[in-house]
Amino acid sequence: MNLALVINLVYIVASVMFIFGLKMLSSPATARQGNLLSAGGMGLAIIFTLVNQHIIAYQWIVLGVVIGTVVGVAAARMIEMTAMPEMVTLLNGSGGLASLLLGWSEYQRNQEVVVFSAFVIALTALIGGVTFSGSIIAWGKLSGKLDGKPVLFNGQQIVNMLLLLAILVCIIFFTLNPINGLIIFLVLIGLALILGVMSVIPIGGADMPVVIALLNSYSGLAACAAGFVIENNLLIVAGALVGASGIILTNIMCKAMNRSLANVLFSGFGSVVESATGQGEQGEAKPINTEDTYPILEAAASVVFVPGYGLAVAQAQHTARELGELLEENGAEVKYAVHPVAGRMPGHMNVLLAEANVPYDQLVEMDDINPIMETVDVCMVVGANDVVNPAAREDETSPLYGMPIINVDMARTVIVLKRSLGVGFAGVQNPLFFKDNTRMLLGDAKSSIQGLVREFKEA
Amino acid sequence: MRHLKQITYTIFVTLLIFMALTTPVLAAQEANSSGESLTPIYLAFILALSIFLGFELISKVPATLHTPLMSGSNAISGITLVGALLAAGYDSEMSATILGTLAVTFATINVVGGYMVTDRMLEMFKKKGD
């Protein structure tokens, strides 16, 4: 039997393992095995690639694999769960760079390529380059090394248009004459890197979930393009799966923020908001302290926590879980309702709560909690603001209007844990704070919850 | 009933993918004898089917698991490693080998880091009483 055929058959098995791995991710109960299955497929593909008879120099491979493994293991072990968005962004960038380098290497090996190959090599360099530099900028914004504010300047669109035009020209020239095209190819890589930077700088910190999802998609598409370069079906299947995944997540994020992708990508959110905050205060917020909160919680038969990124900032997830357990011992039904865009990336809050040992059957999605919100006795809003703002439902002039929210104001009592009476990310006033059934528990979320835990233990 | 429909559907799509994957292997052998390459068309065929399948699979993943989904799919995009291994291992120009080795390094970070961190996250998702 010929070896190439065997290798190709193994690639088929590997792609089926990827597919089933992703399928098993549809439930938390099977997700871990699914990931292992997917990793197994990857291992299989790698091993059978190594027996390929064209490989003669193993020393370079060993060098690359060893360095990559050390860095990968160290990063995966040491990263804090709160920093997961940064980690995923860097991994995206790493994948994009790998595809770019692969395309480049193929070009260096053989410059006498047909038009189609030259075109996909150029495409790989473009997508890979944009993914890499875009991810680096996104990482800078997420980790606070760069200012999270959108960078907007006059003529930005014109500059971008010229950039795209130049890239197009480079691709055409390179495709038509790849044999002496190294200079054009390098220029193309440079332009792709600039394009990546230019496309992420106008996006604000609060919109980062969308950007991460989009870059995730790009990294898959880059692998896909590389698959066309080396005519490898496994790269195409795997890359397309990832590309589709990223696009779906991007779409979900955009829907959850009630904005179009174009709106996220091309306009800084801050500039939209300034015109619409002139409503001022809408009444008087009613503050409460921990001693007075305790009897409300003690009497509650159902309690729903609504965590936002503020929970992670205050590192209050463990204390929140402790309070949740005390409430359960007290006979209350406890749930954690997570908005799709809470946190800094899709599903981030769920991971943080899982880390704090909140069982996944207590994590509920927005669409599942909203219909039963009227039956909930107490809603504890911890560090969330815009995603529970009733203006999104009621006030047509609000910039948030139309965004799906968790309807905490429909619960019997709402307790908002908040540092101060300031506005949220979007800079929009929150009428929730002034509702009759709302009480404000001001102060650091962690110490407030600790106070409540103490009340329960002493009682 | 709905479950049955889902299984049939999965089998159907898997078969399609299987067909799409095997065709280029056969096509490549065909092309060797005739000297003409139909590969781009077949590759595009695979691409179309995979995107379709990807949309179906991912839309079933609950919001709770979106972060592990991203890091896990990220690890899958490290599949570039398969190509990079060949690029680094061929006996060709030094520049190509160095670029290939760099590609191996970054793709390995993606694969190893991605799968490990996903496993670390998914390990934390426990049912009540586990």
Coordinates of C-alpha atoms in Angstrom, one line a residue:
Chain A
M1 CA 0.0 0.0 0.0
N2 CA 1.4 3.4 -0.8
L3 CA 2.5 5.6 2.0
A4 CA 0.8 8.8 0.7
L5 CA -2.5 7.0 0.7
V6 CA -2.1 5.8 4.3
I7 CA -1.1 9.3 5.4
N8 CA -4.2 10.8 3.7
L9 CA -6.4 8.2 5.3
V10 CA -5.0 9.1 8.7
Y11 CA -5.8 12.7 7.9
I12 CA -9.4 11.7 7.3
V13 CA -9.5 10.0 10.7
A14 CA -8.0 13.1 12.3
S15 CA -10.6 15.4 10.8
V16 CA -13.4 13.1 11.9
M17 CA -11.9 13.2 15.4
F18 CA -11.8 17.0 15.3
I19 CA -15.5 17.0 14.2
F20 CA -16.6 14.7 17.0
G21 CA -14.5 16.6 19.5
L22 CA -16.3 19.8 18.6
K23 CA -19.6 17.9 18.7
M24 CA -18.9 16.7 22.3
L25 CA -18.3 20.3 23.3
S26 CA -22.1 20.8 23.1
S27 CA -22.4 19.7 26.7
P28 CA -20.2 20.4 29.8
A29 CA -20.5 16.7 30.7
T30 CA -18.7 15.5 27.6
A31 CA -16.7 18.5 26.7
R32 CA -13.4 17.4 28.4
Q33 CA -13.4 14.1 26.5
G34 CA -14.2 16.0 23.3
N35 CA -11.1 18.1 23.8
L36 CA -9.0 15.0 24.4
L37 CA -10.4 13.4 21.3
S38 CA -9.6 16.4 19.3
A39 CA -6.0 16.5 20.8
G40 CA -5.7 12.8 19.9
G41 CA -6.6 13.5 16.3
M42 CA -3.9 16.2 16.2
G43 CA -1.4 13.8 17.7
L44 CA -2.2 11.2 15.1
A45 CA -1.9 13.6 12.3
I46 CA 1.5 14.8 13.5
I47 CA 2.9 11.3 14.0
F48 CA 1.9 10.2 10.5
T49 CA 3.2 13.4 9.0
L50 CA 6.6 12.6 10.5
V51 CA 6.9 9.3 8.7
N52 CA 6.6 11.1 5.4
Q53 CA 9.6 10.0 3.3
H54 CA 10.3 13.6 2.1
I55 CA 11.4 14.6 5.6
I56 CA 15.1 14.0 5.9
A57 CA 16.2 16.6 8.4
Y58 CA 14.7 16.0 11.8
Q59 CA 17.0 18.2 13.9
W60 CA 15.2 21.4 12.9
I61 CA 11.8 19.8 13.6
V62 CA 12.9 18.7 17.1
L63 CA 14.3 22.2 17.8
G64 CA 11.0 23.9 16.9
V65 CA 8.8 21.3 18.6
V66 CA 10.8 21.5 21.9
I67 CA 10.8 25.3 22.1
G68 CA 7.1 25.4 21.2
T69 CA 6.2 22.7 23.7
V70 CA 8.1 24.4 26.5
V71 CA 6.5 27.8 25.8
G72 CA 3.0 26.2 25.3
V73 CA 3.1 24.2 28.5
A74 CA 4.4 27.0 30.6
A75 CA 1.8 29.4 29.3
A76 CA -1.1 27.0 29.7
R77 CA -0.1 26.1 33.3
M78 CA 0.7 29.5 34.6
I79 CA -2.0 31.7 33.1
E80 CA -4.6 33.0 35.5
M81 CA -8.2 32.3 34.5
T82 CA -8.9 36.0 34.6
A83 CA -6.3 36.5 32.0
M84 CA -7.8 33.9 29.6
P85 CA -8.7 36.6 27.0
E86 CA -5.1 37.6 26.7
M87 CA -4.0 34.0 26.4
V88 CA -6.5 33.2 23.7
T89 CA -5.5 36.4 21.8
L90 CA -1.8 35.5 21.9
L91 CA -2.6 31.9 20.8
N92 CA -4.6 33.4 17.9
G93 CA -1.6 35.5 16.9
S94 CA 0.7 32.6 17.2
G95 CA -1.5 30.6 14.8
G96 CA -1.6 33.4 12.3
L97 CA 2.1 33.8 12.4
A98 CA 2.7 30.1 11.9
S99 CA 0.5 30.2 8.8
L100 CA 2.3 33.2 7.5
L101 CA 5.7 31.6 8.0
L102 CA 4.6 28.4 6.4
G103 CA 3.4 30.2 3.3
W104 CA 6.7 32.1 3.2
S105 CA 8.7 29.0 3.6
E106 CA 6.9 27.3 0.8
Y107 CA 7.6 30.2 -1.4
Q108 CA 11.3 30.2 -0.5
R109 CA 11.5 26.5 -1.3
N110 CA 10.0 26.8 -4.7
Q111 CA 9.4 30.2 -6.4
E112 CA 8.3 28.7 -9.7
V113 CA 4.7 28.2 -8.8
V114 CA 1.6 28.3 -10.8
V115 CA -0.8 31.3 -10.6
F116 CA -3.2 29.6 -8.2
S117 CA -0.4 28.6 -5.8
A118 CA 1.0 32.1 -5.9
F119 CA -2.4 33.5 -5.2
V120 CA -3.0 31.3 -2.1
I121 CA 0.5 32.0 -0.9
A122 CA -0.2 35.8 -1.0
L123 CA -3.6 35.2 0.7
T124 CA -1.9 33.1 3.5
A125 CA 0.6 35.9 4.1
L126 CA -2.2 38.5 4.2
I127 CA -4.6 36.7 6.6
G128 CA -1.7 35.4 8.7
G129 CA -0.1 38.8 9.0
V130 CA -3.4 40.6 9.8
T131 CA -4.2 37.9 12.5
F132 CA -0.7 38.3 14.0
S133 CA -0.4 42.0 14.3
G134 CA -4.1 42.4 15.1
S135 CA -3.8 39.9 18.0
I136 CA -0.8 41.7 19.4
I137 CA -2.7 45.0 19.5
A138 CA -5.7 43.3 21.0
W139 CA -3.5 41.7 23.6
G140 CA -2.0 45.1 24.4
K141 CA -5.4 46.6 24.9
L142 CA -6.7 43.7 27.0
S143 CA -3.7 43.6 29.3
G144 CA -3.7 47.3 29.8
K145 CA -0.3 47.8 28.1
L146 CA -2.0 49.9 25.5
D147 CA -4.8 52.4 26.1
G148 CA -8.1 50.7 25.7
K149 CA -9.8 53.7 24.2
P150 CA -10.6 53.6 20.5
V151 CA -7.9 55.4 18.4
L152 CA -9.7 57.5 15.8
F153 CA -8.2 60.2 13.6
N154 CA -9.2 62.2 10.6
G155 CA -8.9 60.5 7.3
Q156 CA -8.6 57.1 8.9
Q157 CA -11.0 55.5 6.4
I158 CA -9.0 57.0 3.5
V159 CA -5.7 55.6 4.9
N160 CA -7.4 52.2 5.3
M161 CA -8.7 52.3 1.8
L162 CA -5.3 53.2 0.4
L163 CA -3.8 50.3 2.4
L164 CA -6.3 47.9 1.0
L165 CA -5.7 49.1 -2.5
A166 CA -1.9 48.7 -2.1
I167 CA -2.4 45.2 -0.8
L168 CA -4.6 44.4 -3.7
V169 CA -2.0 45.7 -6.2
C170 CA 0.7 43.6 -4.4
I171 CA -1.4 40.5 -4.6
I172 CA -2.1 41.0 -8.3
F173 CA 1.6 41.7 -9.2
F174 CA 2.8 38.8 -7.0
T175 CA 0.3 36.4 -8.5
L176 CA 1.2 37.2 -12.0
N177 CA 4.9 37.1 -11.6
P178 CA 5.9 35.1 -8.5
I179 CA 9.3 34.1 -9.8
N180 CA 11.0 37.4 -9.0
G181 CA 8.4 38.5 -6.6
L182 CA 10.3 38.3 -3.2
I183 CA 10.4 42.0 -2.7
I184 CA 6.7 42.4 -3.5
F185 CA 6.0 39.5 -1.2
L186 CA 7.9 41.1 1.7
V187 CA 6.1 44.4 1.0
L188 CA 2.8 42.5 1.2
I189 CA 3.7 41.0 4.5
G190 CA 4.6 44.5 5.8
L191 CA 1.3 45.9 4.6
A192 CA -0.7 43.0 6.1
L193 CA 0.9 43.7 9.5
I194 CA 0.0 47.4 9.2
L195 CA -3.5 46.5 8.2
G196 CA -3.8 44.3 11.3
V197 CA -2.8 47.2 13.5
M198 CA -5.1 49.6 11.7
S199 CA -8.1 47.4 12.1
V200 CA -7.8 46.8 15.8
I201 CA -6.8 50.3 17.1
P202 CA -10.3 51.9 16.4
I203 CA -12.0 49.3 18.6
G204 CA -12.7 50.1 22.2
G205 CA -11.9 47.9 25.2
A206 CA -15.5 47.0 25.8
D207 CA -15.8 45.6 22.3
M208 CA -12.8 43.2 22.7
P209 CA -15.0 40.1 22.9
V210 CA -16.0 40.7 19.3
V211 CA -12.4 41.2 18.2
I212 CA -11.1 38.1 19.9
A213 CA -13.8 36.0 18.2
L214 CA -13.1 37.6 14.9
L215 CA -9.3 37.0 15.2
N216 CA -10.1 33.5 16.2
S217 CA -11.9 33.1 12.9
Y218 CA -9.0 34.7 11.0
S219 CA -6.5 32.3 12.5
G220 CA -8.6 29.4 11.2
L221 CA -8.9 31.0 7.8
A222 CA -5.1 31.5 7.7
A223 CA -4.6 27.8 8.4
C224 CA -7.2 27.1 5.7
A225 CA -5.3 29.3 3.2
A226 CA -2.1 27.5 4.1
G227 CA -3.9 24.3 3.4
F228 CA -4.4 25.5 -0.2
V229 CA -0.7 26.3 -0.5
I230 CA 0.5 22.9 0.4
E231 CA -2.6 21.2 -1.0
N232 CA -3.5 19.5 2.3
N233 CA -7.1 18.6 3.0
L234 CA -6.6 18.3 6.7
L235 CA -5.5 21.9 7.0
I236 CA -8.5 23.0 5.0
V237 CA -11.0 21.1 7.1
A238 CA -9.6 22.1 10.4
G239 CA -9.1 25.7 9.4
A240 CA -12.6 25.9 8.0
L241 CA -14.1 24.5 11.3
V242 CA -12.2 27.1 13.3
G243 CA -13.1 29.9 10.8
A244 CA -16.8 29.0 11.1
S245 CA -16.6 28.8 14.8
G246 CA -15.1 32.3 15.1
I247 CA -17.7 33.8 12.8
I248 CA -20.5 32.3 14.8
L249 CA -19.1 33.6 18.0
T250 CA -18.6 37.0 16.5
N251 CA -22.2 37.0 15.3
I252 CA -23.5 36.0 18.8
M253 CA -21.4 38.8 20.4
C254 CA -22.7 41.4 18.0
K255 CA -26.3 40.3 18.6
A256 CA -25.9 40.4 22.3
M257 CA -24.6 44.0 22.1
N258 CA -27.3 44.9 19.5
R259 CA -24.8 46.2 17.1
S260 CA -23.7 45.3 13.6
L261 CA -20.2 44.0 13.0
A262 CA -19.5 47.0 10.8
N263 CA -20.5 49.3 13.7
V264 CA -18.1 47.5 16.1
L265 CA -15.3 47.5 13.6
F266 CA -15.4 51.0 12.2
S267 CA -16.7 53.3 15.0
G268 CA -15.4 53.8 18.5
F269 CA -18.3 53.2 20.9
G270 CA -17.3 56.2 23.0
S271 CA -18.1 58.6 20.2
V272 CA -21.6 57.3 19.9
V273 CA -22.4 57.6 23.5
E274 CA -21.5 61.2 24.4
S275 CA -24.6 62.7 22.8
A276 CA -27.0 60.5 24.7
T277 CA -26.1 60.8 28.4
G278 CA -27.9 64.1 29.1
Q279 CA -30.8 62.5 31.0
G280 CA -29.3 63.0 34.4
E281 CA -30.5 61.3 37.5
Q282 CA -33.9 59.8 37.5
G283 CA -34.7 59.6 41.1
E284 CA -33.0 58.6 44.3
A285 CA -31.0 55.5 44.7
K286 CA -31.7 53.6 48.0
P287 CA -28.5 52.5 49.7
I288 CA -28.5 49.5 52.0
N289 CA -25.8 47.9 54.2
T290 CA -25.0 44.3 54.8
E291 CA -26.9 44.0 58.1
D292 CA -30.1 45.1 56.4
T293 CA -29.4 42.9 53.3
Y294 CA -29.1 39.7 55.5
P295 CA -32.8 39.4 56.4
I296 CA -33.8 39.9 52.8
L297 CA -31.5 37.1 51.7
E298 CA -32.4 35.0 54.7
A299 CA -36.1 35.1 53.7
A300 CA -35.6 34.5 50.0
A301 CA -36.6 31.2 48.4
S302 CA -34.8 31.9 45.2
V303 CA -31.7 33.9 44.6
V304 CA -30.1 34.7 41.3
F305 CA -26.5 36.1 41.0
V306 CA -25.9 38.2 38.0
P307 CA -22.1 38.6 37.7
G308 CA -20.3 41.0 35.5
Y309 CA -16.6 41.7 34.9
G310 CA -16.6 43.7 38.1
L311 CA -16.9 40.4 39.9
A312 CA -13.6 39.2 38.4
V313 CA -11.9 42.5 39.0
A314 CA -12.8 42.3 42.7
Q315 CA -11.8 38.6 42.7
A316 CA -15.1 38.0 44.4
Q317 CA -16.1 34.7 42.6
H318 CA -15.0 32.4 45.5
T319 CA -16.8 34.5 48.1
A320 CA -19.9 34.7 45.9
R321 CA -19.9 30.9 45.7
E322 CA -19.5 30.6 49.4
L323 CA -22.5 32.9 49.9
G324 CA -24.4 30.9 47.3
E325 CA -23.8 27.7 49.3
L326 CA -24.9 29.3 52.6
L327 CA -28.1 30.4 50.8
E328 CA -28.7 26.9 49.6
E329 CA -28.2 25.5 53.1
N330 CA -30.8 28.0 54.1
G331 CA -33.2 26.4 51.7
A332 CA -33.0 28.9 48.8
E333 CA -32.6 27.9 45.2
V334 CA -29.5 29.6 43.8
K335 CA -28.6 30.3 40.2
Y336 CA -26.0 32.3 38.4
A337 CA -27.3 34.1 35.3
V338 CA -24.6 35.1 32.8
H339 CA -25.1 37.5 30.0
P340 CA -23.4 36.5 26.7
V341 CA -21.1 39.6 26.7
A342 CA -20.3 39.6 30.4
G343 CA -16.6 39.5 31.0
R344 CA -13.9 40.2 28.5
M345 CA -14.5 37.3 26.1
P346 CA -17.4 35.0 25.2
G347 CA -18.1 32.6 28.1
H348 CA -15.4 34.2 30.3
M349 CA -17.6 34.6 33.4
N350 CA -18.6 30.9 33.2
V351 CA -15.0 29.8 33.4
L352 CA -14.3 32.1 36.4
L353 CA -17.4 30.8 38.2
A354 CA -16.4 27.2 37.3
E355 CA -13.0 27.9 38.7
A356 CA -14.7 29.0 42.0
N357 CA -16.4 25.6 42.1
V358 CA -19.8 26.7 41.0
P359 CA -21.4 23.6 39.5
Y360 CA -22.3 24.1 35.8
D361 CA -25.9 23.1 36.4
Q362 CA -26.3 26.3 38.4
L363 CA -25.0 28.4 35.5
V364 CA -28.0 29.6 33.4
E365 CA -28.1 31.6 30.2
M366 CA -30.0 34.9 29.7
D367 CA -32.7 33.3 27.6
D368 CA -33.5 30.7 30.2
I369 CA -33.6 33.1 33.2
N370 CA -35.6 36.0 31.8
P371 CA -39.0 34.1 31.4
I372 CA -38.9 33.1 35.1
M373 CA -37.4 36.3 36.5
E374 CA -40.8 37.4 38.0
T375 CA -40.7 34.4 40.3
V376 CA -37.2 35.2 41.6
D377 CA -37.1 36.7 45.2
V378 CA -33.7 38.3 45.2
C379 CA -31.4 39.2 42.3
M380 CA -27.8 40.0 43.3
V381 CA -26.1 42.1 40.6
V382 CA -22.4 41.8 41.2
G383 CA -20.2 44.1 39.1
A384 CA -22.6 44.1 36.1
N385 CA -24.1 47.3 34.8
D386 CA -24.9 47.7 31.1
V387 CA -26.1 44.1 30.7
V388 CA -28.9 44.7 33.3
N389 CA -29.8 48.2 32.3
P390 CA -33.6 48.4 31.8
A391 CA -33.2 51.4 29.5
A392 CA -32.2 48.9 26.8
R393 CA -35.8 47.7 27.0
E394 CA -37.7 50.9 27.9
D395 CA -35.9 54.0 26.7
E396 CA -35.8 54.4 23.0
T397 CA -33.4 57.3 23.2
S398 CA -30.8 55.3 25.1
P399 CA -27.8 54.2 23.1
L400 CA -28.3 50.7 24.6
Y401 CA -31.9 50.5 23.4
G402 CA -32.6 47.2 21.8
M403 CA -29.8 45.3 23.4
P404 CA -31.0 42.1 25.0
I405 CA -30.5 42.3 28.8
I406 CA -31.0 40.2 31.9
N407 CA -34.3 41.6 33.2
V408 CA -33.2 41.8 36.9
D409 CA -35.6 44.7 37.5
M410 CA -38.5 42.2 37.2
A411 CA -37.3 40.2 40.2
R412 CA -39.0 41.0 43.6
T413 CA -35.9 42.6 45.0
V414 CA -32.7 43.6 43.3
I415 CA -29.5 44.2 45.3
V416 CA -26.8 45.9 43.3
L417 CA -23.3 45.5 44.5
K418 CA -21.3 48.3 43.2
R419 CA -18.2 50.4 44.0
S420 CA -20.0 53.7 43.5
L421 CA -23.0 55.2 41.7
G422 CA -20.9 55.7 38.5
V423 CA -21.9 54.8 35.0
G424 CA -20.9 51.5 33.2
F425 CA -18.6 50.9 30.3
A426 CA -20.9 52.4 27.8
G427 CA -21.1 55.6 29.9
V428 CA -24.9 55.3 30.1
Q429 CA -27.0 56.1 33.2
N430 CA -28.7 53.1 34.7
P431 CA -32.4 53.6 35.7
L432 CA -32.2 50.2 37.5
F433 CA -30.5 52.0 40.4
F434 CA -33.5 54.2 41.0
K435 CA -36.3 51.6 40.8
D436 CA -38.5 51.0 43.9
N437 CA -37.4 47.3 44.2
T438 CA -33.7 48.1 44.0
R439 CA -31.3 48.5 46.9
M440 CA -27.7 49.6 46.4
L441 CA -25.0 47.8 48.4
L442 CA -22.1 50.2 47.8
G443 CA -18.5 49.3 48.3
D444 CA -16.0 46.7 47.2
A445 CA -18.0 43.7 46.0
K446 CA -15.7 41.2 47.7
S447 CA -15.9 42.7 51.2
S448 CA -19.6 43.3 50.8
I449 CA -20.2 39.6 50.1
Q450 CA -17.8 38.6 52.8
G451 CA -19.9 40.8 55.2
L452 CA -23.0 38.9 54.1
V453 CA -21.2 35.5 54.6
R454 CA -20.3 36.6 58.1
E455 CA -23.9 37.6 58.9
F456 CA -25.0 34.1 57.8
K457 CA -22.4 32.3 59.8
E458 CA -23.1 34.3 62.9
A459 CA -26.8 33.9 62.7
Chain B
M1 CA -37.5 11.6 17.5
R2 CA -35.5 14.8 17.4
H3 CA -32.5 12.8 18.6
L4 CA -32.9 10.3 15.8
K5 CA -33.0 13.1 13.3
Q6 CA -29.8 14.6 14.7
I7 CA -28.0 11.3 14.5
T8 CA -29.1 10.8 10.9
Y9 CA -28.0 14.3 10.1
T10 CA -24.6 13.8 11.7
I11 CA -24.0 10.6 9.8
F12 CA -25.1 12.2 6.6
V13 CA -22.7 15.1 7.0
T14 CA -19.9 12.9 8.1
L15 CA -20.3 10.8 5.0
L16 CA -20.2 13.9 2.9
I17 CA -17.0 15.0 4.5
F18 CA -15.6 11.5 4.0
M19 CA -16.4 11.6 0.3
A20 CA -14.9 15.1 0.0
L21 CA -11.7 14.0 1.8
T22 CA -11.2 10.8 -0.2
T23 CA -11.8 12.4 -3.6
P24 CA -8.5 14.4 -3.7
V25 CA -6.5 11.3 -2.9
L26 CA -8.0 9.6 -5.8
A27 CA -7.8 12.7 -7.9
A28 CA -4.1 13.1 -7.1
Q29 CA -3.4 9.6 -8.4
E30 CA -5.5 10.4 -11.5
A31 CA -3.6 13.6 -12.1
N32 CA -0.3 11.8 -11.8
S33 CA -1.1 9.7 -14.8
S34 CA -2.7 12.4 -16.9
G35 CA -0.5 15.3 -15.8
E36 CA -3.3 17.7 -15.2
S37 CA -4.3 18.9 -11.8
L38 CA -7.9 19.3 -10.7
T39 CA -6.8 19.7 -7.1
P40 CA -7.9 23.4 -6.5
I41 CA -11.5 22.4 -7.4
Y42 CA -11.5 19.5 -5.0
L43 CA -9.9 21.6 -2.2
A44 CA -12.6 24.2 -2.7
F45 CA -15.2 21.5 -2.5
I46 CA -13.8 20.4 0.9
L47 CA -13.7 23.9 2.1
A48 CA -17.4 24.5 1.3
L49 CA -18.5 21.4 3.1
S50 CA -16.3 22.0 6.1
I51 CA -17.6 25.5 6.6
F52 CA -21.1 24.2 6.4
L53 CA -20.3 21.5 8.9
G54 CA -18.5 23.9 11.2
F55 CA -21.6 26.2 11.4
E56 CA -23.8 23.3 12.3
L57 CA -21.4 22.0 15.0
I58 CA -20.6 25.3 16.6
S59 CA -24.1 26.6 16.8
K60 CA -24.9 23.7 19.2
V61 CA -22.2 24.7 21.7
P62 CA -23.8 26.4 24.8
A63 CA -22.7 29.9 25.8
T64 CA -21.3 28.5 29.0
L65 CA -18.5 26.8 27.0
H66 CA -17.7 29.6 24.6
T67 CA -14.3 30.3 26.2
P68 CA -13.1 26.7 26.1
L69 CA -14.5 26.5 22.6
M70 CA -12.4 29.4 21.5
S71 CA -9.2 28.1 23.0
G72 CA -9.9 24.5 21.8
S73 CA -10.7 25.6 18.3
N74 CA -7.5 27.7 18.5
A75 CA -5.6 24.5 19.2
I76 CA -7.2 23.0 16.1
S77 CA -6.0 25.9 14.0
G78 CA -2.5 24.9 15.1
I79 CA -3.0 22.2 12.4
T80 CA -0.7 24.4 10.4
L81 CA 1.9 22.3 12.3
V82 CA 1.4 19.4 9.9
G83 CA 2.5 21.6 7.0
A84 CA 5.2 23.3 9.0
L85 CA 6.8 19.9 9.9
L86 CA 7.2 19.2 6.2
A87 CA 8.5 22.7 5.5
A88 CA 11.2 22.3 8.3
G89 CA 12.1 18.8 7.3
Y90 CA 12.5 19.0 3.6
D91 CA 16.1 19.2 2.4
S92 CA 15.9 22.6 0.8
E93 CA 17.3 26.1 0.9
M94 CA 18.4 27.3 4.4
S95 CA 16.0 30.2 4.3
A96 CA 13.0 27.9 3.7
T97 CA 14.2 25.5 6.5
I98 CA 14.6 28.4 9.0
L99 CA 11.1 29.8 8.2
G100 CA 9.7 26.3 8.5
T101 CA 11.3 25.8 11.8
L102 CA 9.9 29.0 13.1
A103 CA 6.5 28.0 11.8
V104 CA 6.9 24.7 13.7
T105 CA 7.7 26.6 16.9
F106 CA 4.7 28.9 16.7
A107 CA 2.3 26.2 15.6
T108 CA 3.5 23.9 18.4
I109 CA 2.8 26.7 20.9
N110 CA -0.7 26.9 19.5
V111 CA -1.4 23.2 19.7
V112 CA 0.2 22.4 23.0
G113 CA -0.9 25.7 24.8
G114 CA -4.3 25.5 23.3
Y115 CA -5.2 22.0 24.2
M116 CA -3.7 22.1 27.6
V117 CA -5.4 25.3 28.7
T118 CA -8.7 24.1 27.3
D119 CA -8.3 20.9 29.3
R120 CA -7.5 23.0 32.4
M121 CA -10.7 25.0 32.0
L122 CA -13.0 22.1 31.2
E123 CA -11.7 20.2 34.2
M124 CA -13.2 22.9 36.4
F125 CA -16.7 22.5 35.0
K126 CA -18.3 20.1 37.4
K127 CA -21.8 18.9 38.0
K128 CA -23.3 19.4 41.4
G129 CA -22.1 16.8 43.9
D130 CA -19.1 15.7 41.7

